[in-house]
């Protein structure tokens, strides 16, 4: 039994505002956006966090980062954007299915990292 929220969104069992999909990646708008564009880029393979990555599953991450420029262009982020991964509870990860926040559409500043 898979109780993962993002697996259910990928499967279409929970509705989302999809912006991109290919055979390995699903991307949809964050329900609580922090900027005019805030998309969650998620591999279809269930990997709990960046801390679970290894040689066997890291292709899921490259698939996400190959999708990101396509999504950014479609969202009009020609001046730049930020990609964020929260890994683990202490970093604020609330959904334990690895995902990348693609954020843009406003001046983001230099001070998150
Ligand atoms: P994180 O805190 O890095 O784990 O990010 C999880 C993100 O998922 C948060 O930014 C939430 O706003 C977002 N989120 C939670 N539930 C949903 C949902 N049903 N649809 C879209 N985004 C969601
Ligand atoms: Zn999952």
Short mmCIF file of C-alpha atoms and ligand atoms in Angstrom, two decimals:
data_model
loop_
_atom_site.label_atom_id
_atom_site.label_comp_id
_atom_site.label_asym_id
_atom_site.label_seq_id
_atom_site.Cartn_x
_atom_site.Cartn_y
_atom_site.Cartn_z
CA UNK A 1 0.00 0.00 0.00
CA UNK A 2 1.57 3.26 -1.14
CA UNK A 3 0.42 6.19 0.96
CA UNK A 4 2.64 8.71 -0.78
CA UNK A 5 0.86 11.96 -1.71
CA UNK A 6 3.01 12.61 -4.77
CA UNK A 7 2.68 9.02 -6.03
CA UNK A 8 -1.09 9.52 -5.84
CA UNK A 9 -0.84 12.84 -7.73
CA UNK A 10 1.33 11.18 -10.42
CA UNK A 11 -1.22 8.36 -10.70
CA UNK A 12 -4.05 10.90 -11.06
CA UNK A 13 -5.71 9.68 -7.87
CA UNK A 14 -5.41 13.18 -6.38
CA UNK A 15 -5.98 16.18 -8.69
CA UNK A 16 -3.17 18.58 -9.50
CA UNK A 17 -2.44 21.43 -11.84
CA UNK A 18 -0.09 19.62 -14.21
CA UNK A 19 2.38 21.67 -16.23
CA UNK A 20 4.62 18.93 -17.68
CA UNK A 21 4.84 15.16 -17.99
CA UNK A 22 7.12 12.68 -19.71
CA UNK A 23 7.91 9.03 -19.10
CA UNK A 24 10.02 9.77 -16.01
CA UNK A 25 8.87 13.17 -14.72
CA UNK A 26 5.65 14.77 -13.53
CA UNK A 27 5.45 18.50 -12.72
CA UNK A 28 2.57 20.47 -11.21
CA UNK A 29 1.88 23.77 -9.50
CA UNK A 30 2.56 23.99 -5.78
CA UNK A 31 -0.68 24.39 -3.84
CA UNK A 32 0.95 27.10 -1.68
CA UNK A 33 3.04 29.11 -4.15
CA UNK A 34 5.94 31.19 -2.88
CA UNK A 35 6.36 33.11 -6.16
CA UNK A 36 4.34 33.77 -9.33
CA UNK A 37 5.80 30.54 -10.73
CA UNK A 38 6.19 27.70 -8.22
CA UNK A 39 6.24 24.27 -9.83
CA UNK A 40 7.10 20.96 -8.18
CA UNK A 41 9.22 18.77 -10.46
CA UNK A 42 8.90 15.16 -9.33
CA UNK A 43 10.33 11.91 -10.66
CA UNK A 44 7.68 9.25 -11.24
CA UNK A 45 9.89 6.75 -9.43
CA UNK A 46 9.28 6.89 -5.69
CA UNK A 47 12.49 7.98 -3.99
CA UNK A 48 11.93 9.31 -0.50
CA UNK A 49 14.55 12.07 -0.50
CA UNK A 50 17.88 13.15 -1.95
CA UNK A 51 19.45 11.15 0.83
CA UNK A 52 18.18 7.94 -0.80
CA UNK A 53 19.92 8.58 -4.13
CA UNK A 54 22.43 6.10 -5.47
CA UNK A 55 23.95 4.96 -8.77
CA UNK A 56 20.89 2.84 -9.56
CA UNK A 57 18.23 5.55 -9.21
CA UNK A 58 20.06 8.82 -9.92
CA UNK A 59 18.72 8.85 -13.50
CA UNK A 60 15.46 10.06 -11.99
CA UNK A 61 17.23 13.26 -10.97
CA UNK A 62 18.83 13.86 -14.35
CA UNK A 63 15.39 13.40 -15.91
CA UNK A 64 14.05 16.14 -13.62
CA UNK A 65 16.91 18.49 -14.47
CA UNK A 66 16.41 17.81 -18.18
CA UNK A 67 12.75 18.72 -17.82
CA UNK A 68 13.39 21.88 -15.82
CA UNK A 69 14.66 24.06 -18.74
CA UNK A 70 11.64 23.04 -20.79
CA UNK A 71 9.26 23.93 -17.97
CA UNK A 72 11.11 27.19 -17.29
CA UNK A 73 10.80 28.22 -20.92
CA UNK A 74 7.11 27.32 -21.01
CA UNK A 75 6.58 29.38 -17.83
CA UNK A 76 8.41 32.39 -19.29
CA UNK A 77 11.32 32.32 -16.83
CA UNK A 78 13.78 33.77 -19.31
CA UNK A 79 15.65 35.88 -16.74
CA UNK A 80 16.35 33.01 -14.36
CA UNK A 81 14.88 30.90 -11.64
CA UNK A 82 15.76 28.98 -8.50
CA UNK A 83 15.64 25.21 -7.96
CA UNK A 84 15.34 24.04 -4.35
CA UNK A 85 15.38 20.58 -2.79
CA UNK A 86 14.57 20.16 0.87
CA UNK A 87 16.12 16.93 2.16
CA UNK A 88 14.79 15.59 5.42
CA UNK A 89 12.61 16.96 8.18
CA UNK A 90 15.21 19.35 9.54
CA UNK A 91 15.40 20.99 6.11
CA UNK A 92 11.62 21.36 5.92
CA UNK A 93 10.82 18.39 3.70
CA UNK A 94 7.17 17.62 4.34
CA UNK A 95 6.44 15.21 1.47
CA UNK A 96 8.78 12.23 1.49
CA UNK A 97 8.97 11.77 -2.28
CA UNK A 98 11.93 13.63 -3.71
CA UNK A 99 10.95 16.82 -5.55
CA UNK A 100 12.48 20.00 -6.83
CA UNK A 101 10.83 23.37 -6.31
CA UNK A 102 11.14 25.48 -9.48
CA UNK A 103 10.58 29.06 -8.40
CA UNK A 104 10.59 32.26 -10.40
CA UNK A 105 8.63 35.11 -11.89
CA UNK A 106 9.84 37.69 -9.37
CA UNK A 107 13.18 39.03 -8.15
CA UNK A 108 14.45 36.28 -5.86
CA UNK A 109 17.45 38.01 -4.30
CA UNK A 110 20.76 36.44 -3.39
CA UNK A 111 20.34 35.42 0.20
CA UNK A 112 18.71 31.99 0.40
CA UNK A 113 22.10 30.34 -0.13
P1 LIG B 1 8.60 20.27 0.89
O1 LIG B 1 8.21 21.10 2.08
O2 LIG B 1 9.92 20.63 0.27
O3 LIG B 1 8.46 18.79 1.17
O4 LIG B 1 7.55 20.64 -0.25
C1 LIG B 1 6.28 20.08 -0.30
C2 LIG B 1 5.44 21.03 -1.09
O5 LIG B 1 4.28 20.35 -1.53
C3 LIG B 1 4.98 22.26 -0.32
O6 LIG B 1 5.48 23.43 -0.94
C4 LIG B 1 3.45 22.17 -0.41
O7 LIG B 1 2.85 23.43 -0.58
C5 LIG B 1 3.24 21.28 -1.59
N1 LIG B 1 2.01 20.52 -1.60
C6 LIG B 1 1.47 19.79 -0.59
N2 LIG B 1 0.34 19.19 -1.00
C7 LIG B 1 0.15 19.55 -2.30
C8 LIG B 1 -0.84 19.25 -3.29
N3 LIG B 1 -1.88 18.45 -3.03
N4 LIG B 1 -0.70 19.81 -4.53
C9 LIG B 1 0.34 20.62 -4.80
N5 LIG B 1 1.31 20.92 -3.92
C10 LIG B 1 1.22 20.40 -2.69
ZN1 LIG B 2 5.95 8.63 -3.85
#
